[in-house]
mmCIF file of C-alpha atoms in Angstrom:
data_model
loop_
_atom_site.group_PDB
_atom_site.id
_atom_site.type_symbol
_atom_site.label_atom_id
_atom_site.label_comp_id
_atom_site.label_asym_id
_atom_site.label_seq_id
_atom_site.Cartn_x
_atom_site.Cartn_y
_atom_site.Cartn_z
ATOM 1 C CA UNK A 1 -0.035 -0.065 -0.070
ATOM 2 C CA UNK A 2 3.243 2.060 0.361
ATOM 3 C CA UNK A 3 6.620 2.237 -0.875
ATOM 4 C CA UNK A 4 9.137 -0.984 -0.810
ATOM 5 C CA UNK A 5 12.572 0.032 -2.278
ATOM 6 C CA UNK A 6 16.087 -1.546 -2.014
ATOM 7 C CA UNK A 7 16.703 -5.075 -0.708
ATOM 8 C CA UNK A 8 13.186 -5.263 0.847
ATOM 9 C CA UNK A 9 11.523 -5.716 -2.376
ATOM 10 C CA UNK A 10 12.519 -9.346 -2.519
ATOM 11 C CA UNK A 11 10.162 -9.977 0.229
ATOM 12 C CA UNK A 12 7.278 -9.183 -1.854
ATOM 13 C CA UNK A 13 8.724 -11.189 -4.736
ATOM 14 C CA UNK A 14 8.974 -14.128 -2.772
ATOM 15 C CA UNK A 15 5.560 -14.231 -1.978
ATOM 16 C CA UNK A 16 2.331 -15.899 -3.797
ATOM 17 C CA UNK A 17 0.433 -12.905 -4.763
ATOM 18 C CA UNK A 18 1.544 -9.088 -4.653
ATOM 19 C CA UNK A 19 -1.488 -6.490 -4.297
ATOM 20 C CA UNK A 20 -0.649 -2.905 -5.053
ATOM 21 C CA UNK A 21 -2.608 0.462 -4.696
ATOM 22 C CA UNK A 22 -2.487 2.648 -7.784
ATOM 23 C CA UNK A 23 -0.847 6.192 -7.087
ATOM 24 C CA UNK A 24 0.464 5.008 -3.735
ATOM 25 C CA UNK A 25 2.509 1.804 -3.984
ATOM 26 C CA UNK A 26 5.772 1.537 -5.275
ATOM 27 C CA UNK A 27 8.586 -1.018 -5.823
ATOM 28 C CA UNK A 28 11.960 -0.701 -6.984
ATOM 29 C CA UNK A 29 15.566 -1.528 -6.167
ATOM 30 C CA UNK A 30 16.954 1.703 -7.128
ATOM 31 C CA UNK A 31 14.767 5.049 -6.962
ATOM 32 C CA UNK A 32 14.333 7.658 -9.742
ATOM 33 C CA UNK A 33 17.426 9.735 -8.158
ATOM 34 C CA UNK A 34 20.058 7.015 -8.017
ATOM 35 C CA UNK A 35 18.920 5.958 -11.827
ATOM 36 C CA UNK A 36 19.559 9.545 -12.705
ATOM 37 C CA UNK A 37 22.854 9.773 -10.911
ATOM 38 C CA UNK A 38 24.267 6.522 -12.549
ATOM 39 C CA UNK A 39 22.570 6.383 -15.865
ATOM 40 C CA UNK A 40 21.378 9.781 -16.743
ATOM 41 C CA UNK A 41 17.780 8.551 -17.157
ATOM 42 C CA UNK A 42 15.007 10.491 -15.794
ATOM 43 C CA UNK A 43 11.869 8.769 -14.462
ATOM 44 C CA UNK A 44 9.435 9.036 -11.721
ATOM 45 C CA UNK A 45 8.166 6.749 -8.879
ATOM 46 C CA UNK A 46 4.865 6.026 -10.642
ATOM 47 C CA UNK A 47 6.436 5.094 -14.126
ATOM 48 C CA UNK A 48 9.304 3.218 -12.575
ATOM 49 C CA UNK A 49 7.812 1.114 -10.048
ATOM 50 C CA UNK A 50 4.033 2.171 -9.593
ATOM 51 C CA UNK A 51 1.112 -0.321 -9.490
ATOM 52 C CA UNK A 52 0.341 -0.260 -13.246
ATOM 53 C CA UNK A 53 4.041 -0.622 -14.248
ATOM 54 C CA UNK A 54 4.430 -3.866 -12.218
ATOM 55 C CA UNK A 55 1.198 -5.142 -13.376
ATOM 56 C CA UNK A 56 1.436 -4.499 -17.055
ATOM 57 C CA UNK A 57 5.389 -4.481 -17.793
ATOM 58 C CA UNK A 58 7.177 -6.472 -15.158
ATOM 59 C CA UNK A 59 4.596 -8.935 -13.902
ATOM 60 C CA UNK A 60 5.867 -8.547 -10.325
ATOM 61 C CA UNK A 61 2.317 -7.367 -9.198
ATOM 62 C CA UNK A 62 -0.786 -9.570 -9.646
ATOM 63 C CA UNK A 63 -3.427 -6.866 -8.391
ATOM 64 C CA UNK A 64 -3.746 -3.130 -9.275
ATOM 65 C CA UNK A 65 -6.448 -1.919 -6.646
ATOM 66 C CA UNK A 66 -7.915 1.470 -6.588
ATOM 67 C CA UNK A 67 -7.502 2.188 -2.935
ATOM 68 C CA UNK A 68 -6.562 0.355 0.295
ATOM 69 C CA UNK A 69 -10.131 -0.540 0.929
ATOM 70 C CA UNK A 70 -10.304 -2.269 -2.323
ATOM 71 C CA UNK A 71 -6.836 -4.043 -1.738
ATOM 72 C CA UNK A 72 -8.283 -5.255 1.331
ATOM 73 C CA UNK A 73 -11.416 -6.441 -0.316
ATOM 74 C CA UNK A 74 -9.636 -8.466 -3.122
ATOM 75 C CA UNK A 75 -7.391 -10.041 -0.488
ATOM 76 C CA UNK A 76 -10.617 -11.423 0.895
ATOM 77 C CA UNK A 77 -11.721 -12.797 -2.303
ATOM 78 C CA UNK A 78 -8.649 -14.112 -3.212
ATOM 79 C CA UNK A 79 -8.663 -16.129 0.497
ATOM 80 C CA UNK A 80 -12.204 -17.324 -0.178
ATOM 81 C CA UNK A 81 -10.792 -19.815 -2.776
ATOM 82 C CA UNK A 82 -7.793 -21.073 -1.067
ATOM 83 C CA UNK A 83 -7.433 -23.677 1.802
ATOM 84 C CA UNK A 84 -6.185 -22.776 5.210
ATOM 85 C CA UNK A 85 -2.687 -24.462 4.200
ATOM 86 C CA UNK A 86 -1.021 -26.990 1.345
ATOM 87 C CA UNK A 87 -2.558 -30.045 3.274
ATOM 88 C CA UNK A 88 -6.113 -29.186 2.781
ATOM 89 C CA UNK A 89 -8.260 -29.059 -0.029
ATOM 90 C CA UNK A 90 -9.905 -25.740 -1.086
ATOM 91 C CA UNK A 91 -13.261 -24.873 0.356
ATOM 92 C CA UNK A 92 -16.356 -26.641 -0.959
ATOM 93 C CA UNK A 93 -19.410 -24.752 -1.542
ATOM 94 C CA UNK A 94 -21.762 -26.987 -3.365
ATOM 95 C CA UNK A 95 -24.943 -26.112 -1.554
ATOM 96 C CA UNK A 96 -24.639 -22.523 -2.831
ATOM 97 C CA UNK A 97 -23.343 -23.580 -6.285
ATOM 98 C CA UNK A 98 -25.051 -22.562 -9.657
ATOM 99 C CA UNK A 99 -27.399 -25.396 -11.498
ATOM 100 C CA UNK A 100 -24.912 -28.310 -12.053
ATOM 101 C CA UNK A 101 -27.421 -29.070 -15.200
ATOM 102 C CA UNK A 102 -27.394 -25.805 -16.765
ATOM 103 C CA UNK A 103 -26.453 -25.549 -20.398
ATOM 104 C CA UNK A 104 -24.476 -23.100 -21.819
ATOM 105 C CA UNK A 105 -26.149 -22.479 -25.642
ATOM 106 C CA UNK A 106 -24.328 -19.173 -26.171
ATOM 107 C CA UNK A 107 -21.177 -21.395 -26.582
ATOM 108 C CA UNK A 108 -22.541 -23.112 -29.424
ATOM 109 C CA UNK A 109 -22.152 -19.875 -31.729
ATOM 110 C CA UNK A 110 -19.237 -18.250 -30.147
ATOM 111 C CA UNK A 111 -16.449 -19.539 -32.383
ATOM 112 C CA UNK A 112 -16.416 -17.161 -35.339
ATOM 113 C CA UNK A 113 -16.787 -18.637 -39.070
ATOM 114 C CA UNK A 114 -13.951 -16.893 -40.119
ATOM 115 C CA UNK A 115 -10.675 -18.707 -38.457
ATOM 116 C CA UNK A 116 -8.622 -15.994 -38.249
ATOM 117 C CA UNK A 117 -11.209 -13.899 -36.276
ATOM 118 C CA UNK A 118 -11.012 -13.354 -32.709
ATOM 119 C CA UNK A 119 -13.431 -13.906 -29.646
ATOM 120 C CA UNK A 120 -13.322 -13.314 -25.962
ATOM 121 C CA UNK A 121 -12.258 -16.525 -23.840
ATOM 122 C CA UNK A 122 -13.672 -14.438 -20.880
ATOM 123 C CA UNK A 123 -16.913 -15.011 -22.269
ATOM 124 C CA UNK A 124 -16.320 -18.666 -22.502
ATOM 125 C CA UNK A 125 -15.244 -18.903 -18.997
ATOM 126 C CA UNK A 126 -18.112 -16.632 -17.567
ATOM 127 C CA UNK A 127 -20.469 -18.896 -19.465
ATOM 128 C CA UNK A 128 -19.253 -22.174 -17.964
ATOM 129 C CA UNK A 129 -18.430 -21.445 -14.354
ATOM 130 C CA UNK A 130 -20.450 -20.854 -11.247
ATOM 131 C CA UNK A 131 -22.473 -17.576 -11.513
ATOM 132 C CA UNK A 132 -20.043 -16.405 -14.278
ATOM 133 C CA UNK A 133 -17.412 -15.554 -11.187
ATOM 134 C CA UNK A 134 -13.719 -15.408 -12.612
ATOM 135 C CA UNK A 135 -11.112 -13.946 -10.220
ATOM 136 C CA UNK A 136 -8.074 -13.037 -12.247
ATOM 137 C CA UNK A 137 -4.429 -12.335 -10.940
ATOM 138 C CA UNK A 138 -2.389 -11.000 -13.543
ATOM 139 C CA UNK A 139 -5.023 -9.304 -15.370
ATOM 140 C CA UNK A 140 -3.022 -6.758 -17.041
ATOM 141 C CA UNK A 141 0.120 -8.926 -17.679
ATOM 142 C CA UNK A 142 0.557 -11.166 -20.918
ATOM 143 C CA UNK A 143 -2.745 -10.850 -21.963
ATOM 144 C CA UNK A 144 -2.696 -13.639 -24.506
ATOM 145 C CA UNK A 145 -2.841 -15.897 -21.699
ATOM 146 C CA UNK A 146 -5.709 -15.487 -18.913
ATOM 147 C CA UNK A 147 -5.358 -17.213 -15.509
ATOM 148 C CA UNK A 148 -7.848 -17.127 -12.385
ATOM 149 C CA UNK A 149 -9.854 -18.596 -9.869
ATOM 150 C CA UNK A 150 -13.475 -19.800 -9.957
ATOM 151 C CA UNK A 151 -16.031 -22.673 -9.126
ATOM 152 C CA UNK A 152 -17.519 -25.612 -10.868
ATOM 153 C CA UNK A 153 -20.604 -26.795 -8.788
ATOM 154 C CA UNK A 154 -19.041 -25.273 -5.684
ATOM 155 C CA UNK A 155 -15.484 -26.803 -6.349
ATOM 156 C CA UNK A 156 -12.581 -24.265 -6.530
ATOM 157 C CA UNK A 157 -10.724 -24.639 -9.487
ATOM 158 C CA UNK A 158 -7.591 -22.777 -11.488
ATOM 159 C CA UNK A 159 -8.200 -21.821 -14.963
ATOM 160 C CA UNK A 160 -5.666 -21.180 -17.506
ATOM 161 C CA UNK A 161 -6.901 -20.130 -20.987
ATOM 162 C CA UNK A 162 -5.539 -18.788 -24.263
ATOM 163 C CA UNK A 163 -7.095 -15.336 -25.342
ATOM 164 C CA UNK A 164 -7.378 -15.182 -29.141
ATOM 165 C CA UNK A 165 -8.162 -11.395 -28.718
ATOM 166 C CA UNK A 166 -4.459 -10.542 -27.989
ATOM 167 C CA UNK A 167 -1.565 -12.354 -30.065
ATOM 168 C CA UNK A 168 -4.349 -14.730 -31.412
ATOM 169 C CA UNK A 169 -3.766 -16.577 -28.192
ATOM 170 C CA UNK A 170 0.105 -17.631 -29.129
ATOM 171 C CA UNK A 171 2.248 -18.432 -26.115
ATOM 172 C CA UNK A 172 5.090 -16.091 -25.730
ATOM 173 C CA UNK A 173 8.034 -15.766 -23.070
ATOM 174 C CA UNK A 174 5.724 -13.613 -20.568
ATOM 175 C CA UNK A 175 2.749 -15.795 -21.196
ATOM 176 C CA UNK A 176 4.675 -19.003 -20.572
ATOM 177 C CA UNK A 177 6.010 -17.485 -17.171
ATOM 178 C CA UNK A 178 2.524 -16.213 -16.192
ATOM 179 C CA UNK A 179 0.840 -19.643 -16.702
ATOM 180 C CA UNK A 180 3.680 -21.423 -15.304
ATOM 181 C CA UNK A 181 3.556 -19.694 -12.101
ATOM 182 C CA UNK A 182 -0.268 -20.190 -11.600
ATOM 183 C CA UNK A 183 -0.349 -23.927 -12.334
ATOM 184 C CA UNK A 184 2.559 -24.346 -10.092
ATOM 185 C CA UNK A 185 0.562 -22.305 -7.431
ATOM 186 C CA UNK A 186 -2.757 -24.375 -7.947
ATOM 187 C CA UNK A 187 -0.479 -27.716 -7.625
ATOM 188 C CA UNK A 188 0.875 -26.273 -4.184
ATOM 189 C CA UNK A 189 -2.833 -25.684 -2.692
ATOM 190 C CA UNK A 190 -4.591 -28.777 -4.010
ATOM 191 C CA UNK A 191 -6.587 -26.764 -6.497
ATOM 192 C CA UNK A 192 -7.892 -28.616 -9.654
ATOM 193 C CA UNK A 193 -6.673 -26.850 -13.321
ATOM 194 C CA UNK A 194 -8.869 -26.484 -16.023
ATOM 195 C CA UNK A 195 -7.215 -25.446 -19.478
ATOM 196 C CA UNK A 196 -9.252 -23.877 -21.941
ATOM 197 C CA UNK A 197 -7.230 -24.069 -25.387
ATOM 198 C CA UNK A 198 -7.393 -22.039 -28.450
ATOM 199 C CA UNK A 199 -3.365 -21.604 -29.672
ATOM 200 C CA UNK A 200 -1.836 -21.376 -32.969
ATOM 201 C CA UNK A 201 1.370 -21.977 -31.543
ATOM 202 C CA UNK A 202 4.526 -20.259 -29.900
ATOM 203 C CA UNK A 203 4.912 -16.558 -30.855
ATOM 204 C CA UNK A 204 7.463 -16.737 -33.578
ATOM 205 C CA UNK A 205 10.521 -14.185 -33.944
ATOM 206 C CA UNK A 206 14.147 -13.563 -33.581
ATOM 207 C CA UNK A 207 13.552 -11.590 -30.187
ATOM 208 C CA UNK A 208 11.458 -14.569 -28.615
ATOM 209 C CA UNK A 209 14.171 -16.652 -29.661
ATOM 210 C CA UNK A 210 17.030 -14.728 -28.361
ATOM 211 C CA UNK A 211 14.894 -13.987 -24.994
ATOM 212 C CA UNK A 212 14.826 -17.594 -24.451
ATOM 213 C CA UNK A 213 11.650 -18.701 -25.630
ATOM 214 C CA UNK A 214 12.704 -22.374 -25.612
ATOM 215 C CA UNK A 215 13.697 -22.152 -21.935
ATOM 216 C CA UNK A 216 10.804 -20.090 -20.752
ATOM 217 C CA UNK A 217 8.293 -22.298 -23.027
ATOM 218 C CA UNK A 218 9.604 -25.352 -21.437
ATOM 219 C CA UNK A 219 8.518 -24.130 -17.891
ATOM 220 C CA UNK A 220 4.929 -24.771 -19.033
ATOM 221 C CA UNK A 221 5.483 -28.099 -19.887
ATOM 222 C CA UNK A 222 7.531 -28.783 -16.867
ATOM 223 C CA UNK A 223 4.433 -27.405 -14.471
ATOM 224 C CA UNK A 224 1.783 -29.304 -15.914
ATOM 225 C CA UNK A 225 3.726 -32.543 -16.067
ATOM 226 C CA UNK A 226 4.935 -32.071 -12.433
ATOM 227 C CA UNK A 227 1.182 -30.867 -11.407
ATOM 228 C CA UNK A 228 -0.582 -33.933 -9.520
ATOM 229 C CA UNK A 229 -3.932 -32.195 -8.801
ATOM 230 C CA UNK A 230 -6.777 -33.186 -11.235
ATOM 231 C CA UNK A 231 -6.228 -31.604 -14.783
ATOM 232 C CA UNK A 232 -9.107 -30.917 -17.202
ATOM 233 C CA UNK A 233 -8.699 -29.810 -20.620
ATOM 234 C CA UNK A 234 -11.016 -28.253 -23.273
ATOM 235 C CA UNK A 235 -9.891 -27.421 -26.919
ATOM 236 C CA UNK A 236 -12.132 -24.767 -28.272
ATOM 237 C CA UNK A 237 -10.644 -24.171 -31.646
ATOM 238 C CA UNK A 238 -6.983 -24.378 -32.651
ATOM 239 C CA UNK A 239 -4.512 -26.230 -30.996
ATOM 240 C CA UNK A 240 -0.973 -26.758 -33.147
ATOM 241 C CA UNK A 241 2.316 -28.142 -32.628
ATOM 242 C CA UNK A 242 4.577 -27.617 -29.701
ATOM 243 C CA UNK A 243 1.811 -25.377 -28.221
ATOM 244 C CA UNK A 244 -0.451 -28.502 -28.211
ATOM 245 C CA UNK A 245 1.973 -30.499 -25.959
ATOM 246 C CA UNK A 246 2.246 -27.655 -23.550
ATOM 247 C CA UNK A 247 -1.211 -26.746 -23.074
ATOM 248 C CA UNK A 248 -2.282 -29.623 -20.768
ATOM 249 C CA UNK A 249 -2.279 -32.272 -23.339
ATOM 250 C CA UNK A 250 -2.499 -35.842 -22.418
ATOM 251 C CA UNK A 251 1.032 -36.318 -23.000
ATOM 252 C CA UNK A 252 1.535 -33.944 -19.837
ATOM 253 C CA UNK A 253 -0.844 -36.015 -17.905
ATOM 254 C CA UNK A 254 -4.356 -34.385 -18.324
ATOM 255 C CA UNK A 255 -6.793 -36.413 -16.643
ATOM 256 C CA UNK A 256 -9.605 -35.620 -19.152
ATOM 257 C CA UNK A 257 -9.475 -33.817 -22.676
ATOM 258 C CA UNK A 258 -12.316 -32.620 -24.706
ATOM 259 C CA UNK A 259 -12.484 -30.978 -27.864
ATOM 260 C CA UNK A 260 -15.481 -28.834 -29.351
ATOM 261 C CA UNK A 261 -16.541 -29.932 -32.904
ATOM 262 C CA UNK A 262 -14.609 -27.047 -34.692
ATOM 263 C CA UNK A 263 -11.558 -27.764 -32.785
ATOM 264 C CA UNK A 264 -8.244 -28.053 -35.029
ATOM 265 C CA UNK A 265 -5.584 -30.201 -33.781
ATOM 266 C CA UNK A 266 -2.658 -31.067 -35.811
ATOM 267 C CA UNK A 267 1.121 -30.247 -36.226
ATOM 268 C CA UNK A 268 0.531 -27.150 -38.042
ATOM 269 C CA UNK A 269 -2.256 -24.955 -39.813
ATOM 270 C CA UNK A 270 -3.111 -25.957 -43.282
ATOM 271 C CA UNK A 271 -1.489 -22.579 -44.881
ATOM 272 C CA UNK A 272 1.715 -23.475 -43.349
ATOM 273 C CA UNK A 273 1.342 -27.175 -44.270
ATOM 274 C CA UNK A 274 0.924 -26.144 -47.704
ATOM 275 C CA UNK A 275 4.481 -24.286 -47.736
ATOM 276 C CA UNK A 276 6.040 -26.976 -45.526
ATOM 277 C CA UNK A 277 4.952 -30.461 -46.674
ATOM 278 C CA UNK A 278 7.470 -31.568 -49.294
ATOM 279 C CA UNK A 279 4.809 -33.267 -51.555
ATOM 280 C CA UNK A 280 2.267 -30.404 -51.321
ATOM 281 C CA UNK A 281 5.173 -27.996 -52.085
ATOM 282 C CA UNK A 282 6.355 -30.065 -55.302
ATOM 283 C CA UNK A 283 2.904 -30.192 -56.591
ATOM 284 C CA UNK A 284 2.360 -26.847 -56.056
ATOM 285 C CA UNK A 285 5.576 -25.837 -57.947
ATOM 286 C CA UNK A 286 4.913 -28.015 -60.854
ATOM 287 C CA UNK A 287 1.178 -27.203 -61.643
ATOM 288 C CA UNK A 288 0.193 -24.858 -64.481
ATOM 289 C CA UNK A 289 -1.917 -22.919 -61.732
ATOM 290 C CA UNK A 290 0.227 -22.822 -58.524
ATOM 291 C CA UNK A 291 -2.378 -20.624 -56.564
ATOM 292 C CA UNK A 292 -5.331 -22.720 -57.326
ATOM 293 C CA UNK A 293 -3.292 -26.047 -56.433
ATOM 294 C CA UNK A 294 -2.369 -24.491 -53.371
ATOM 295 C CA UNK A 295 -5.839 -23.910 -52.318
ATOM 296 C CA UNK A 296 -6.702 -27.272 -53.071
ATOM 297 C CA UNK A 297 -3.810 -28.658 -51.054
ATOM 298 C CA UNK A 298 -5.159 -26.272 -47.998
ATOM 299 C CA UNK A 299 -8.683 -27.786 -48.032
ATOM 300 C CA UNK A 300 -7.172 -31.363 -48.700
ATOM 301 C CA UNK A 301 -5.230 -30.882 -45.166
ATOM 302 C CA UNK A 302 -8.109 -29.075 -43.513
ATOM 303 C CA UNK A 303 -10.368 -32.021 -44.329
ATOM 304 C CA UNK A 304 -7.832 -34.623 -43.382
ATOM 305 C CA UNK A 305 -6.336 -33.164 -40.131
ATOM 306 C CA UNK A 306 -8.042 -29.917 -38.885
ATOM 307 C CA UNK A 307 -10.493 -31.611 -36.663
ATOM 308 C CA UNK A 308 -10.609 -33.229 -33.423
ATOM 309 C CA UNK A 309 -11.511 -36.768 -34.423
ATOM 310 C CA UNK A 310 -8.127 -37.816 -35.698
ATOM 311 C CA UNK A 311 -6.776 -37.289 -32.049
ATOM 312 C CA UNK A 312 -9.880 -38.661 -30.535
ATOM 313 C CA UNK A 313 -9.175 -42.086 -32.544
ATOM 314 C CA UNK A 314 -5.708 -42.103 -31.359
ATOM 315 C CA UNK A 315 -7.176 -41.569 -27.445
ATOM 316 C CA UNK A 316 -5.749 -37.986 -27.193
ATOM 317 C CA UNK A 317 -9.055 -36.634 -26.462
ATOM 318 C CA UNK A 318 -11.509 -38.328 -24.647
ATOM 319 C CA UNK A 319 -14.699 -36.932 -26.181
ATOM 320 C CA UNK A 320 -15.772 -34.308 -28.961
ATOM 321 C CA UNK A 321 -18.727 -32.537 -27.120
ATOM 322 C CA UNK A 322 -21.270 -30.008 -27.848
ATOM 323 C CA UNK A 323 -19.804 -26.644 -26.647
ATOM 324 C CA UNK A 324 -23.122 -25.818 -24.728
ATOM 325 C CA UNK A 325 -22.660 -29.195 -22.908
ATOM 326 C CA UNK A 326 -19.092 -28.146 -21.512
ATOM 327 C CA UNK A 327 -20.265 -27.102 -18.019
ATOM 328 C CA UNK A 328 -21.973 -30.363 -17.419
ATOM 329 C CA UNK A 329 -19.083 -32.632 -18.724
ATOM 330 C CA UNK A 330 -16.640 -30.687 -16.630
ATOM 331 C CA UNK A 331 -18.381 -30.962 -13.317
ATOM 332 C CA UNK A 332 -18.963 -34.889 -14.187
ATOM 333 C CA UNK A 333 -15.089 -35.184 -14.773
ATOM 334 C CA UNK A 334 -14.093 -32.826 -11.815
ATOM 335 C CA UNK A 335 -16.557 -35.084 -9.609
ATOM 336 C CA UNK A 336 -15.018 -38.260 -10.829
ATOM 337 C CA UNK A 337 -11.452 -36.946 -10.230
ATOM 338 C CA UNK A 338 -12.396 -35.274 -6.760
ATOM 339 C CA UNK A 339 -10.335 -38.399 -4.977
ATOM 340 C CA UNK A 340 -7.517 -38.463 -7.336
ATOM 341 C CA UNK A 341 -4.520 -39.400 -5.613
ATOM 342 C CA UNK A 342 -0.735 -38.990 -7.250
ATOM 343 C CA UNK A 343 2.819 -38.864 -5.760
ATOM 344 C CA UNK A 344 5.632 -37.857 -7.233
ATOM 345 C CA UNK A 345 8.997 -39.599 -6.566
ATOM 346 C CA UNK A 346 10.613 -38.303 -3.163
ATOM 347 C CA UNK A 347 13.071 -35.667 -3.843
ATOM 348 C CA UNK A 348 13.797 -31.937 -2.378
ATOM 349 C CA UNK A 349 12.653 -30.436 -5.713
ATOM 350 C CA UNK A 350 12.926 -30.843 -9.206
ATOM 351 C CA UNK A 351 15.473 -28.356 -11.340
ATOM 352 C CA UNK A 352 12.924 -25.959 -13.063
ATOM 353 C CA UNK A 353 14.230 -24.439 -16.343
ATOM 354 C CA UNK A 354 14.076 -20.874 -14.807
#
């Protein structure tokens, strides 16, 4: 709620969640005056280490509150989702839960006909969960991935979801860090994880590669594979390549994987396949009408691979479901997994690729 500077800032950095109040909270190791003296750079408290700076740029803070009172209220809301300690289960509120048999007909039409068009994954979350409640840490950071707490039939869940409205839902360095930390937190406190997937891949680019996307991206695979809590996954649309593996696939230990009929589960999209697959590329090159042949190959690939049924045949998807039935199917799966018990080999800790 106030300033925190110098070595003292490592204390909040090691906590689970950091709440900051706009225009009164500041965190920095070296203040504006020291920075100006050493580097000549001019800045101020708010731009350097204010609530929005750490919520949008550094990711060091999880919540930006309007006032001290708002901060306390948000802390109360967060605690309502958490158990008293890591040996207990989260609080169960089945008596006050939303209708467990409620359908979500609005989800049947939420996916745009144009595969390049976006939609708000928050709308999917609000439709599925109890009373539309979604409490979101890191709301302003790495907006291409959503993380937050909610309930299904009174049971607390943690949600990780791609956001198609931002960077098409691609995974990048910041999104990988954000999602990995949240998955590990949920696993620490026995909170089941629901993953909603619409991801075209990891964000390409030299800056991402030089920034260590391989290492940062591996954190997400590590976190999911290490988590022993119930893990449920719903593929709403795209699910390609390495990001398919990373977003809580069965290969990383997902307990239930559902897919909507429009889901596209493949190594890559049809446009990329037409450019990469050697037989396609050869036929396009030798054709009298390369543009038309390319479109034919794209359509051929889409019909053969851009659907969830191939993955379902191989056991990578447990069921292809109607979007409107998503809430019911997830509640059933969560009930089945409520007694899940899994233990990792005894060790102090793994060597997370930090």
